Structures are given as C-alpha cells and as structure tokens.
Amino acid sequence: MKTSIQIEVRPTEIDVMGHVNNAKYLEYMEWSREDWYNKAELPFDVFTEMGIGTVTVNININYRKEAKLGQKLTISTEPVRKGRSSFILRHEIVNEDGDLVADAEVVSVTIDLKERKSVPIPNELAKQFPG
C-alpha cells in the first residue's frame, strides 16, 4: 500500500539559504511514515500492545531539488522489502509541479520493548510488504 500526505512549507522550515533545511525533509518523511502506519491499521498503540517497537536504523536520502516557502509538497510512503526483523519503506517528496524534491529509503527494525533487542516482524506488519 502506498500512501501520501500533503504539507505546505512553513517559515520555520526555511534555512539561511532560503530553502527548506535538510533536516526538515526527515521530519516530513516521519510524518508520512506515521500516516502509513495508521492507514495500515498499525498505529503506535497497536505495536505497544504487542510489546514491539520500531526503530529507525538507517536513512539514505537524496536531495534532488530545492523546496521553498509556501510550496505545497506531497510526501509518499510505500513498503519496499522486509527481512527477519528489518524492513524498508521508501519515501518520495514531490512539489506541486510534479518535480521530485527528495527521495529516501528508511530501514527500521522491530524490537522487543522490554528486552530492547530485535524480534521478527509481526505478521500484521509483514503482510504489508510485497512478496
């Protein structure tokens, strides 16, 4: 399942170069991931009830084009692949002209909340991935 959210770039997200600060793109992607989890019926409290958390362990991001104040951006999230305890979600940020602004692959791991060690991906999450 691919999901997307839309945002408008705010003044507090602009850096001294007059465009969106690089760290803000990670926030945009986090907001989109949260939306993806919710639409997959896997909000934070569902994982907590299972005694499981998800931890981001790697982000590979490509900055493709500037985003500026007032622009409307669409941030999409889709599952790419899964391993035993890790999984990858892909993000794309597109501006209102359809230009790719940034894209990234985010690797997360499922952990036992008490032991703080990796555990196999629960079936509820695994079924969201292709193959």
MMTF fields as JSON, N, C-alpha, C and O atoms, coordinates in Angstrom:
{
  "mmtfVersion": "1.0.0",
  "mmtfProducer": "UNKNOWN",
  "numBonds": 523,
  "numAtoms": 524,
  "numGroups": 131,
  "numChains": 1,
  "numModels": 1,
  "chainsPerModel": [1],
  "groupsPerChain": [131],
  "chainIdList": ["A"],
  "bondAtomList": [4, 2, 8, 6, 12, 10, 16, 14, 20, 18, 24, 22, 28, 26, 32, 30, 36, 34, 40, 38, 44, 42, 48, 46, 52, 50, 56, 54, 60, 58, 64, 62, 68, 66, 72, 70, 76, 74, 80, 78, 84, 82, 88, 86, 92, 90, 96, 94, 100, 98, 104, 102, 108, 106, 112, 110, 116, 114, 120, 118, 124, 122, 128, 126, 132, 130, 136, 134, 140, 138, 144, 142, 148, 146, 152, 150, 156, 154, 160, 158, 164, 162, 168, 166, 172, 170, 176, 174, 180, 178, 184, 182, 188, 186, 192, 190, 196, 194, 200, 198, 204, 202, 208, 206, 212, 210, 216, 214, 220, 218, 224, 222, 228, 226, 232, 230, 236, 234, 240, 238, 244, 242, 248, 246, 252, 250, 256, 254, 260, 258, 264, 262, 268, 266, 272, 270, 276, 274, 280, 278, 284, 282, 288, 286, 292, 290, 296, 294, 300, 298, 304, 302, 308, 306, 312, 310, 316, 314, 320, 318, 324, 322, 328, 326, 332, 330, 336, 334, 340, 338, 344, 342, 348, 346, 352, 350, 356, 354, 360, 358, 364, 362, 368, 366, 372, 370, 376, 374, 380, 378, 384, 382, 388, 386, 392, 390, 396, 394, 400, 398, 404, 402, 408, 406, 412, 410, 416, 414, 420, 418, 424, 422, 428, 426, 432, 430, 436, 434, 440, 438, 444, 442, 448, 446, 452, 450, 456, 454, 460, 458, 464, 462, 468, 466, 472, 470, 476, 474, 480, 478, 484, 482, 488, 486, 492, 490, 496, 494, 500, 498, 504, 502, 508, 506, 512, 510, 516, 514, 520, 518],
  "bondOrderList": [1, 1, 1, 1, 1, 1, 1, 1, 1, 1, 1, 1, 1, 1, 1, 1, 1, 1, 1, 1, 1, 1, 1, 1, 1, 1, 1, 1, 1, 1, 1, 1, 1, 1, 1, 1, 1, 1, 1, 1, 1, 1, 1, 1, 1, 1, 1, 1, 1, 1, 1, 1, 1, 1, 1, 1, 1, 1, 1, 1, 1, 1, 1, 1, 1, 1, 1, 1, 1, 1, 1, 1, 1, 1, 1, 1, 1, 1, 1, 1, 1, 1, 1, 1, 1, 1, 1, 1, 1, 1, 1, 1, 1, 1, 1, 1, 1, 1, 1, 1, 1, 1, 1, 1, 1, 1, 1, 1, 1, 1, 1, 1, 1, 1, 1, 1, 1, 1, 1, 1, 1, 1, 1, 1, 1, 1, 1, 1, 1, 1],
  "groupList": [{"groupName": "MET", "atomNameList": ["N", "CA", "C", "O"], "elementList": ["N", "C", "C", "O"], "formalChargeList": [0, 0, 0, 0], "bondAtomList": [1, 0, 2, 1, 3, 2], "bondOrderList": [1, 1, 2], "singleLetterCode": "M", "chemCompType": "L-PEPTIDE LINKING"}, {"groupName": "LYS", "atomNameList": ["N", "CA", "C", "O"], "elementList": ["N", "C", "C", "O"], "formalChargeList": [0, 0, 0, 0], "bondAtomList": [1, 0, 2, 1, 3, 2], "bondOrderList": [1, 1, 2], "singleLetterCode": "K", "chemCompType": "L-PEPTIDE LINKING"}, {"groupName": "THR", "atomNameList": ["N", "CA", "C", "O"], "elementList": ["N", "C", "C", "O"], "formalChargeList": [0, 0, 0, 0], "bondAtomList": [1, 0, 2, 1, 3, 2], "bondOrderList": [1, 1, 2], "singleLetterCode": "T", "chemCompType": "L-PEPTIDE LINKING"}, {"groupName": "SER", "atomNameList": ["N", "CA", "C", "O"], "elementList": ["N", "C", "C", "O"], "formalChargeList": [0, 0, 0, 0], "bondAtomList": [1, 0, 2, 1, 3, 2], "bondOrderList": [1, 1, 2], "singleLetterCode": "S", "chemCompType": "L-PEPTIDE LINKING"}, {"groupName": "ILE", "atomNameList": ["N", "CA", "C", "O"], "elementList": ["N", "C", "C", "O"], "formalChargeList": [0, 0, 0, 0], "bondAtomList": [1, 0, 2, 1, 3, 2], "bondOrderList": [1, 1, 2], "singleLetterCode": "I", "chemCompType": "L-PEPTIDE LINKING"}, {"groupName": "GLN", "atomNameList": ["N", "CA", "C", "O"], "elementList": ["N", "C", "C", "O"], "formalChargeList": [0, 0, 0, 0], "bondAtomList": [1, 0, 2, 1, 3, 2], "bondOrderList": [1, 1, 2], "singleLetterCode": "Q", "chemCompType": "L-PEPTIDE LINKING"}, {"groupName": "GLU", "atomNameList": ["N", "CA", "C", "O"], "elementList": ["N", "C", "C", "O"], "formalChargeList": [0, 0, 0, 0], "bondAtomList": [1, 0, 2, 1, 3, 2], "bondOrderList": [1, 1, 2], "singleLetterCode": "E", "chemCompType": "L-PEPTIDE LINKING"}, {"groupName": "VAL", "atomNameList": ["N", "CA", "C", "O"], "elementList": ["N", "C", "C", "O"], "formalChargeList": [0, 0, 0, 0], "bondAtomList": [1, 0, 2, 1, 3, 2], "bondOrderList": [1, 1, 2], "singleLetterCode": "V", "chemCompType": "L-PEPTIDE LINKING"}, {"groupName": "ARG", "atomNameList": ["N", "CA", "C", "O"], "elementList": ["N", "C", "C", "O"], "formalChargeList": [0, 0, 0, 0], "bondAtomList": [1, 0, 2, 1, 3, 2], "bondOrderList": [1, 1, 2], "singleLetterCode": "R", "chemCompType": "L-PEPTIDE LINKING"}, {"groupName": "PRO", "atomNameList": ["N", "CA", "C", "O"], "elementList": ["N", "C", "C", "O"], "formalChargeList": [0, 0, 0, 0], "bondAtomList": [1, 0, 2, 1, 3, 2], "bondOrderList": [1, 1, 2], "singleLetterCode": "P", "chemCompType": "L-PEPTIDE LINKING"}, {"groupName": "ASP", "atomNameList": ["N", "CA", "C", "O"], "elementList": ["N", "C", "C", "O"], "formalChargeList": [0, 0, 0, 0], "bondAtomList": [1, 0, 2, 1, 3, 2], "bondOrderList": [1, 1, 2], "singleLetterCode": "D", "chemCompType": "L-PEPTIDE LINKING"}, {"groupName": "GLY", "atomNameList": ["N", "CA", "C", "O"], "elementList": ["N", "C", "C", "O"], "formalChargeList": [0, 0, 0, 0], "bondAtomList": [1, 0, 2, 1, 3, 2], "bondOrderList": [1, 1, 2], "singleLetterCode": "G", "chemCompType": "PEPTIDE LINKING"}, {"groupName": "HIS", "atomNameList": ["N", "CA", "C", "O"], "elementList": ["N", "C", "C", "O"], "formalChargeList": [0, 0, 0, 0], "bondAtomList": [1, 0, 2, 1, 3, 2], "bondOrderList": [1, 1, 2], "singleLetterCode": "H", "chemCompType": "L-PEPTIDE LINKING"}, {"groupName": "ASN", "atomNameList": ["N", "CA", "C", "O"], "elementList": ["N", "C", "C", "O"], "formalChargeList": [0, 0, 0, 0], "bondAtomList": [1, 0, 2, 1, 3, 2], "bondOrderList": [1, 1, 2], "singleLetterCode": "N", "chemCompType": "L-PEPTIDE LINKING"}, {"groupName": "ALA", "atomNameList": ["N", "CA", "C", "O"], "elementList": ["N", "C", "C", "O"], "formalChargeList": [0, 0, 0, 0], "bondAtomList": [1, 0, 2, 1, 3, 2], "bondOrderList": [1, 1, 2], "singleLetterCode": "A", "chemCompType": "L-PEPTIDE LINKING"}, {"groupName": "TYR", "atomNameList": ["N", "CA", "C", "O"], "elementList": ["N", "C", "C", "O"], "formalChargeList": [0, 0, 0, 0], "bondAtomList": [1, 0, 2, 1, 3, 2], "bondOrderList": [1, 1, 2], "singleLetterCode": "Y", "chemCompType": "L-PEPTIDE LINKING"}, {"groupName": "LEU", "atomNameList": ["N", "CA", "C", "O"], "elementList": ["N", "C", "C", "O"], "formalChargeList": [0, 0, 0, 0], "bondAtomList": [1, 0, 2, 1, 3, 2], "bondOrderList": [1, 1, 2], "singleLetterCode": "L", "chemCompType": "L-PEPTIDE LINKING"}, {"groupName": "TRP", "atomNameList": ["N", "CA", "C", "O"], "elementList": ["N", "C", "C", "O"], "formalChargeList": [0, 0, 0, 0], "bondAtomList": [1, 0, 2, 1, 3, 2], "bondOrderList": [1, 1, 2], "singleLetterCode": "W", "chemCompType": "L-PEPTIDE LINKING"}, {"groupName": "PHE", "atomNameList": ["N", "CA", "C", "O"], "elementList": ["N", "C", "C", "O"], "formalChargeList": [0, 0, 0, 0], "bondAtomList": [1, 0, 2, 1, 3, 2], "bondOrderList": [1, 1, 2], "singleLetterCode": "F", "chemCompType": "L-PEPTIDE LINKING"}],
  "groupTypeList": [0, 1, 2, 3, 4, 5, 4, 6, 7, 8, 9, 2, 6, 4, 10, 7, 0, 11, 12, 7, 13, 13, 14, 1, 15, 16, 6, 15, 0, 6, 17, 3, 8, 6, 10, 17, 15, 13, 1, 14, 6, 16, 9, 18, 10, 7, 18, 2, 6, 0, 11, 4, 11, 2, 7, 2, 7, 13, 4, 13, 4, 13, 15, 8, 1, 6, 14, 1, 16, 11, 5, 1, 16, 2, 4, 3, 2, 6, 9, 7, 8, 1, 11, 8, 3, 3, 18, 4, 16, 8, 12, 6, 4, 7, 13, 6, 10, 11, 10, 16, 7, 14, 10, 14, 6, 7, 7, 3, 7, 2, 4, 10, 16, 1, 6, 8, 1, 3, 7, 9, 4, 9, 13, 6, 16, 14, 1, 5, 18, 9, 11],
  "groupIdList": [1, 2, 3, 4, 5, 6, 7, 8, 9, 10, 11, 12, 13, 14, 15, 16, 17, 18, 19, 20, 21, 22, 23, 24, 25, 26, 27, 28, 29, 30, 31, 32, 33, 34, 35, 36, 37, 38, 39, 40, 41, 42, 43, 44, 45, 46, 47, 48, 49, 50, 51, 52, 53, 54, 55, 56, 57, 58, 59, 60, 61, 62, 63, 64, 65, 66, 67, 68, 69, 70, 71, 72, 73, 74, 75, 76, 77, 78, 79, 80, 81, 82, 83, 84, 85, 86, 87, 88, 89, 90, 91, 92, 93, 94, 95, 96, 97, 98, 99, 100, 101, 102, 103, 104, 105, 106, 107, 108, 109, 110, 111, 112, 113, 114, 115, 116, 117, 118, 119, 120, 121, 122, 123, 124, 125, 126, 127, 128, 129, 130, 131],
  "secStructList": [7, 7, 3, 3, 3, 3, 3, 3, 7, 7, 4, 4, 4, 5, 7, 6, 6, 1, 1, 5, 7, 2, 2, 2, 2, 2, 2, 2, 2, 2, 2, 2, 2, 2, 2, 2, 2, 2, 2, 6, 6, 7, 7, 2, 2, 2, 2, 2, 2, 6, 6, 3, 3, 3, 3, 3, 3, 3, 3, 3, 3, 3, 3, 7, 1, 7, 7, 7, 6, 6, 7, 3, 3, 3, 3, 3, 3, 3, 3, 3, 3, 3, 7, 1, 1, 3, 3, 3, 3, 3, 3, 3, 3, 3, 3, 6, 6, 1, 7, 3, 3, 3, 3, 3, 3, 3, 3, 3, 3, 3, 3, 3, 6, 6, 6, 7, 1, 5, 7, 7, 7, 7, 2, 2, 2, 2, 6, 6, 1, 7, 7],
  "xCoordList": [0.848, 0.0, 0.885, 1.794, 0.607, 1.313, 0.375, -0.79, 0.891, 0.092, 0.813, 1.998, 0.087, 0.731, 0.02, -1.173, 0.797, 0.267, 0.692, 1.625, 0.003, 0.38, 0.654, -0.04, 1.689, 2.027, 2.325, 2.549, 2.323, 2.765, 3.986, 3.964, 5.043, 6.294, 6.067, 5.565, 6.444, 6.235, 7.53, 8.617, 7.42, 8.607, 9.649, 10.846, 9.226, 10.171, 10.972, 11.888, 10.641, 11.337, 12.414, 13.116, 12.53, 13.461, 14.78, 14.789, 15.895, 17.206, 17.795, 17.127, 19.041, 19.669, 19.85, 20.057, 19.776, 19.89, 18.562, 18.507, 17.495, 16.199, 15.393, 14.411, 15.808, 15.048, 14.872, 15.405, 14.114, 13.851, 15.17, 15.985, 15.361, 16.545, 16.548, 15.501, 17.723, 17.814, 17.192, 16.615, 17.29, 16.741, 15.215, 14.615, 14.591, 13.124, 12.563, 11.466, 13.32, 12.849, 12.664, 11.742, 13.55, 13.423, 12.14, 11.469, 11.807, 10.546, 9.349, 8.411, 9.375, 8.277, 8.078, 6.951, 9.192, 9.114, 8.597, 7.859, 8.981, 8.477, 6.968, 6.257, 6.477, 5.035, 4.329, 3.268, 4.915, 4.319, 4.365, 3.425, 5.462, 5.547, 4.464, 3.82, 4.265, 3.23, 1.86, 1.057, 1.602, 0.348, 0.231, -0.844, 1.34, 1.336, 0.982, 0.137, 1.629, 1.325, -0.162, -0.815, -0.68, -2.091, -3.022, -3.986, -2.742, -3.591, -3.45, -4.35, -2.321, -2.119, -2.734, -2.59, -3.416, -4.036, -2.991, -3.223, -1.829, -0.74, -0.237, 0.955, -1.14, -0.686, 0.195, 0.248, 0.865, 1.818, 1.261, 1.954, 0.021, -0.53, -0.725, -0.684, -0.936, -1.067, 0.268, 0.313, 1.354, 2.673, 2.96, 3.488, 2.61, 2.85, 2.112, 2.656, 0.874, 0.107, 0.771, 0.631, 1.495, 2.223, 3.582, 4.286, 3.942, 5.244, 6.375, 7.53, 6.033, 7.004, 7.105, 6.124, 8.318, 8.558, 9.271, 9.827, 9.258, 10.029, 11.09, 10.806, 12.303, 13.427, 14.064, 14.371, 14.258, 14.947, 16.439, 17.029, 17.052, 18.476, 19.312, 20.536, 18.665, 19.422, 18.491, 17.359, 18.982, 18.25, 19.221, 20.264, 18.87, 19.626, 18.735, 17.726, 19.124, 18.275, 19.016, 20.219, 18.273, 18.784, 18.008, 16.78, 18.739, 18.129, 18.219, 19.316, 17.082, 17.047, 16.795, 17.341, 15.965, 15.56, 15.157, 14.651, 15.386, 15.012, 13.496, 12.723, 13.105, 11.71, 11.739, 12.628, 10.767, 10.774, 9.483, 8.488, 9.543, 8.428, 7.12, 7.053, 6.086, 4.749, 4.466, 3.313, 5.494, 5.247, 4.438, 4.57, 3.608, 2.86, 3.63, 3.979, 3.889, 4.648, 3.794, 2.994, 3.975, 3.333, 4.427, 5.412, 4.243, 5.214, 4.546, 3.514, 5.146, 4.563, 5.434, 6.639, 4.791, 5.463, 4.939, 3.735, 5.867, 5.455, 6.455, 7.65, 5.954, 6.847, 7.671, 7.174, 8.943, 9.835, 10.157, 9.884, 10.737, 11.059, 11.225, 11.37, 11.196, 11.334, 12.33, 12.527, 12.945, 13.821, 13.206, 11.986, 14.033, 13.532, 13.001, 11.873, 13.812, 13.393, 13.475, 13.051, 14.01, 14.138, 13.194, 12.748, 12.912, 12.068, 12.422, 12.949, 12.118, 12.457, 11.19, 10.377, 11.047, 9.982, 10.636, 11.642, 10.054, 10.564, 9.688, 8.461, 10.344, 9.658, 10.031, 11.164, 9.06, 9.316, 8.608, 7.47, 9.304, 8.719, 8.67, 9.691, 7.469, 7.239, 6.608, 5.737, 7.055, 6.452, 5.188, 4.814, 4.545, 3.259, 3.397, 2.397, 4.63, 4.867, 5.163, 5.374, 5.177, 5.462, 6.937, 7.317, 7.782, 9.225, 9.587, 9.068, 10.484, 10.98, 11.934, 12.962, 11.585, 12.377, 13.387, 14.545, 12.945, 13.827, 13.226, 12.017, 14.106, 13.635, 14.574, 15.735, 14.055, 14.858, 14.335, 13.168, 15.229, 14.853, 15.208, 16.336, 14.228, 14.39, 14.327, 13.341, 15.388, 15.454, 15.086, 15.665, 14.124, 13.714, 13.809, 13.825, 13.872, 13.949, 12.865, 12.609, 12.232, 11.266, 12.019, 12.849, 11.708, 12.372, 11.361, 10.233, 11.784, 11.023, 11.199, 12.326, 10.103, 10.175, 10.835, 11.443, 10.729, 11.352, 12.82, 13.674, 13.113, 14.486, 15.357, 16.585, 14.712, 15.417, 16.323, 17.419, 15.838, 16.552, 15.62, 14.398, 16.215, 15.407, 14.588, 15.007, 13.41, 12.499, 11.947, 11.963, 11.459, 10.862, 9.711, 8.977, 9.587, 8.486, 7.166, 6.993, 6.226, 4.924, 4.181, 4.367, 3.35, 2.6, 1.787, 1.656, 1.234, 0.413, 1.213, 0.661, 2.5, 3.366, 3.886, 3.9, 4.305, 4.894, 3.958, 4.409, 2.663, 1.716, 1.567, 0.947, 2.121, 2.083, 3.111, 3.059, 4.056, 5.177, 4.95, 4.3, 5.484, 5.356, 6.132, 7.135, 5.648, 6.339, 6.389, 6.936],
  "yCoordList": [-1.186, 0.0, 1.238, 1.373, 2.12, 3.406, 4.486, 4.554, 5.32, 6.405, 7.731, 7.756, 8.821, 10.128, 11.168, 11.07, 12.158, 13.317, 14.564, 14.528, 15.662, 16.937, 17.942, 17.986, 18.754, 19.805, 21.087, 21.061, 22.19, 23.455, 23.894, 23.89, 24.268, 24.666, 25.937, 26.935, 25.89, 26.992, 27.785, 27.279, 29.018, 29.858, 29.223, 29.425, 28.479, 27.883, 26.737, 26.226, 26.324, 25.208, 25.688, 24.881, 27.008, 27.607, 27.928, 28.406, 27.655, 27.964, 29.233, 29.906, 29.556, 30.792, 30.823, 31.893, 29.683, 29.622, 29.949, 30.039, 30.125, 30.474, 29.292, 29.463, 28.095, 26.897, 26.01, 26.3, 24.923, 24.018, 23.437, 22.942, 23.508, 22.935, 21.422, 20.779, 20.859, 19.428, 18.536, 17.502, 18.899, 18.069, 18.02, 17.055, 19.05, 19.083, 17.991, 17.487, 17.619, 16.554, 15.251, 14.481, 15.014, 13.812, 13.872, 12.859, 15.068, 15.227, 14.97, 14.275, 15.524, 15.305, 13.807, 13.31, 13.102, 11.661, 10.92, 9.942, 11.38, 10.758, 10.937, 10.007, 12.126, 12.364, 11.425, 10.882, 11.237, 10.355, 8.897, 8.142, 8.495, 7.118, 6.88, 5.83, 7.846, 7.731, 7.555, 6.733, 8.325, 8.202, 6.813, 6.214, 6.29, 4.954, 3.895, 3.033, 3.964, 3.007, 3.077, 2.047, 4.284, 4.437, 3.849, 3.163, 4.11, 3.587, 2.074, 1.409, 1.537, 0.082, -0.55, -1.749, 0.273, -0.15, -0.679, -1.647, -0.012, -0.349, 0.905, 1.206, 1.632, 2.814, 2.404, 1.236, 3.376, 3.158, 2.274, 1.381, 2.518, 1.761, 0.277, -0.552, -0.073, -1.49, -2.201, -3.304, -1.567, -2.144, -2.275, -3.291, -1.242, -1.257, -2.411, -3.071, -2.657, -3.78, -5.119, -6.069, -5.199, -6.419, -6.484, -7.49, -5.401, -5.349, -5.083, -5.413, -4.48, -4.258, -2.771, -2.029, -2.365, -1.016, -1.087, -2.125, 0.007, 0.087, 1.164, 2.254, 0.847, 1.757, 2.004, 1.057, 3.258, 3.594, 3.374, 3.9, 2.586, 2.281, 2.837, 2.901, 3.244, 3.789, 4.578, 4.171, 5.717, 6.52, 6.92, 7.518, 6.587, 7.031, 7.99, 7.595, 9.263, 10.293, 10.998, 11.249, 11.305, 12.065, 13.375, 13.381, 14.479, 15.796, 16.164, 16.318, 16.303, 16.475, 17.907, 18.341, 18.641, 19.98, 20.786, 20.237, 22.081, 22.946, 22.974, 22.901, 23.08, 23.387, 24.727, 24.983, 25.573, 26.931, 27.258, 26.538, 28.357, 28.823, 28.85, 29.373, 28.271, 28.299, 27.197, 26.994, 26.479, 25.391, 24.284, 24.003, 23.678, 22.51, 21.275, 21.132, 20.389, 19.17, 17.949, 17.955, 16.911, 15.627, 14.651, 14.479, 14.016, 13.045, 11.682, 11.473, 10.749, 9.406, 8.396, 8.584, 7.333, 6.234, 4.925, 4.747, 4.008, 2.681, 1.644, 1.921, 0.438, -0.639, -1.156, -1.27, -1.471, -1.965, -3.438, -4.276, -3.743, -5.144, -5.337, -4.39, -6.607, -6.957, -8.091, -8.909, -8.112, -9.211, -9.907, -9.902, -10.498, -11.171, -10.155, -10.279, -9.162, -8.15, -6.734, -5.782, -6.586, -5.257, -5.11, -6.092, -3.869, -3.58, -2.207, -1.35, -2.021, -0.762, -0.116, -0.753, 1.173, 1.996, 3.055, 3.657, 3.273, 4.274, 5.51, 5.424, 6.66, 7.949, 8.743, 8.684, 9.485, 10.472, 11.76, 11.749, 12.86, 14.182, 14.864, 15.012, 15.275, 15.879, 17.25, 17.413, 18.246, 19.576, 19.665, 18.716, 20.823, 20.978, 20.967, 20.833, 21.106, 20.998, 19.563, 19.29, 18.643, 17.249, 16.906, 15.796, 17.859, 17.614, 16.841, 17.116, 15.871, 15.121, 16.011, 16.448, 16.273, 17.142, 16.314, 16.708, 15.172, 14.286, 12.891, 12.711, 11.903, 10.531, 9.834, 10.216, 8.816, 8.119, 6.718, 6.418, 5.867, 4.556, 4.542, 4.847, 4.185, 4.174, 2.73, 2.027, 2.305, 0.954, 1.018, 1.791, 0.203, 0.115, -1.327, -2.257, -1.495, -2.814, -2.9, -1.932, -4.055, -4.274, -4.808, -5.71, -4.226, -4.639, -4.992, -4.501, -5.843, -6.134, -4.928, -4.541, -4.34, -3.119, -3.322, -2.392, -4.507, -4.762, -5.132, -4.586, -6.054, -6.545, -5.592, -5.635, -4.726, -3.776, -4.492, -4.029, -5.636, -6.426, -6.697, -6.691, -6.933, -7.176, -8.449, -9.426, -8.407, -9.558, -9.658, -8.675, -10.834, -10.964, -9.978, -9.636, -9.545, -8.643, -9.359, -10.498, -8.707, -9.354, -9.521, -8.737, -10.542, -10.827, -9.632, -9.401, -8.863, -7.707, -6.695, -6.026, -6.592, -5.705, -6.398, -5.805, -7.626, -8.372, -8.428, -8.346, -8.565, -8.689, -7.41, -7.433, -6.307, -5.042, -4.972, -4.079, -5.923, -5.902, -6.823, -7.859, -6.454, -7.334, -8.627, -8.673, -9.67, -10.968, -11.583, -12.676],
  "zCoordList": [0.0, 0.0, 0.0, 0.819, -0.918, -0.984, -0.46, -0.851, 0.42, 0.98, 0.742, 0.411, 0.915, 0.79, 1.642, 1.931, 2.03, 2.763, 2.006, 1.204, 2.265, 1.664, 2.768, 3.784, 2.542, 3.502, 2.729, 1.519, 3.438, 2.874, 3.669, 4.9, 2.973, 3.627, 4.443, 3.927, 5.725, 6.661, 6.87, 6.589, 7.359, 7.576, 8.508, 8.308, 9.498, 10.449, 9.852, 10.495, 8.63, 7.973, 6.989, 6.379, 6.848, 5.893, 6.602, 7.736, 5.91, 6.498, 5.869, 5.084, 6.213, 5.741, 4.216, 3.645, 3.566, 2.105, 1.408, 0.182, 2.196, 1.62, 1.116, 0.393, 1.498, 1.124, 2.354, 3.425, 2.183, 3.31, 3.813, 3.035, 5.122, 5.754, 5.564, 5.643, 5.313, 5.011, 6.081, 5.746, 7.338, 8.412, 8.382, 8.855, 7.831, 7.776, 6.873, 7.112, 5.826, 4.944, 5.725, 5.454, 6.694, 7.527, 8.355, 8.547, 8.844, 9.581, 8.673, 9.063, 7.471, 6.533, 6.302, 6.285, 6.125, 5.888, 7.113, 6.987, 8.285, 9.514, 9.617, 9.996, 9.283, 9.314, 8.342, 8.653, 7.174, 6.17, 6.615, 6.366, 7.278, 7.806, 8.847, 8.853, 9.72, 10.747, 10.094, 10.535, 9.051, 8.312, 7.687, 7.711, 7.121, 6.523, 7.568, 7.325, 8.725, 9.801, 10.182, 10.351, 10.313, 10.692, 9.637, 9.975, 8.371, 7.301, 7.15, 6.638, 7.594, 7.595, 8.844, 9.085, 9.628, 10.895, 11.875, 12.6, 11.875, 12.783, 13.505, 13.467, 14.161, 14.893, 16.08, 16.463, 16.633, 17.721, 18.839, 19.327, 19.243, 20.375, 20.056, 20.965, 18.78, 18.399, 18.604, 19.149, 18.167, 18.389, 19.884, 20.335, 20.644, 22.09, 22.754, 23.639, 22.33, 22.882, 22.581, 23.352, 21.461, 21.104, 21.807, 21.72, 22.505, 23.158, 22.188, 22.458, 21.047, 19.976, 19.651, 19.711, 19.308, 18.82, 17.49, 17.132, 16.76, 15.518, 15.699, 16.194, 15.296, 15.457, 14.091, 13.366, 13.745, 12.502, 12.703, 13.647, 11.804, 11.946, 10.793, 10.901, 9.684, 8.559, 7.666, 7.408, 7.196, 6.222, 5.119, 5.382, 3.895, 2.72, 1.958, 1.374, 1.974, 1.371, 0.239, 0.316, -0.798, -1.938, -2.004, -2.086, -1.967, -2.115, -3.592, -4.128, -4.245, -5.7, -6.163, -7.178, -5.416, -5.854, -4.624, -3.645, -4.688, -3.566, -3.372, -4.327, -2.12, -1.8, -1.073, -0.26, -1.369, -0.831, -0.088, -0.164, 0.623, 1.438, 0.65, -0.462, 1.258, 0.669, -0.332, -0.712, -0.767, -1.719, -1.06, 0.131, -1.868, -1.403, -1.847, -3.019, -0.897, -1.158, -0.85, 0.086, -1.642, -1.392, -0.996, -1.713, 0.154, 0.659, 0.635, 1.273, -0.111, -0.21, 0.526, 0.693, 0.954, 1.65, 1.082, 0.898, 0.808, 0.364, 0.846, 0.948, 1.146, 1.583, 0.415, -0.706, 0.686, -0.363, -0.143, -1.002, 1.006, 1.3, 2.796, 3.569, 3.164, 4.579, 4.735, 3.836, 5.895, 6.278, 7.486, 7.65, 8.321, 9.511, 10.528, 11.007, 10.848, 11.812, 11.247, 11.904, 10.051, 9.456, 8.261, 7.667, 7.938, 6.78, 6.239, 6.949, 4.964, 4.287, 3.748, 3.079, 4.06, 3.495, 2.608, 2.982, 1.436, 0.501, 0.567, 0.631, 0.55, 0.554, -0.685, -1.164, -1.194, -2.235, -1.847, -1.378, -2.053, -1.84, -3.2, -3.872, -3.596, -4.907, -4.694, -3.839, -5.484, -5.368, -6.222, -6.911, -6.159, -6.854, -8.379, -9.086, -8.897, -10.338, -10.765, -11.947, -9.787, -10.086, -10.087, -10.459, -9.668, -9.617, -8.356, -7.274, -8.509, -7.358, -6.572, -7.09, -5.325, -4.455, -3.657, -3.514, -3.142, -2.373, -2.366, -2.517, -2.185, -2.015, -1.041, -0.892, -0.386, 0.614, 0.828, 0.575, 1.3, 1.818, 3.294, 3.683, 4.106, 5.555, 6.038, 5.816, 6.697, 7.241, 8.718, 9.481, 9.108, 10.505, 10.968, 10.162, 12.277, 12.894, 13.954, 14.67, 14.052, 15.13, 16.344, 16.234, 17.509, 18.742, 19.825, 19.829, 20.729, 21.941, 22.859, 23.166, 23.293, 24.089, 25.448, 25.978, 26.015, 27.326, 27.18, 27.878, 26.278, 26.11, 25.293, 25.382, 24.491, 23.625, 22.627, 22.313, 22.134, 21.146, 19.971, 20.115, 18.815, 17.626, 17.759, 18.379, 17.159, 17.12, 15.708, 14.967, 15.325, 13.982, 13.774, 14.701, 12.547, 12.185, 12.434, 12.002, 13.127, 13.336, 12.002, 11.072, 11.933, 10.701, 10.23, 9.028, 11.183, 10.827, 9.996, 9.123, 10.272, 9.505, 8.25, 7.171, 8.386, 7.26, 6.06, 4.917, 6.311, 5.192, 4.369, 3.306, 4.839, 4.097, 2.982, 2.136, 2.981, 2.027, 0.857, 0.994, -0.305, -1.475, -1.284, -0.572, -1.933, -1.949, -0.627, -0.475]
}
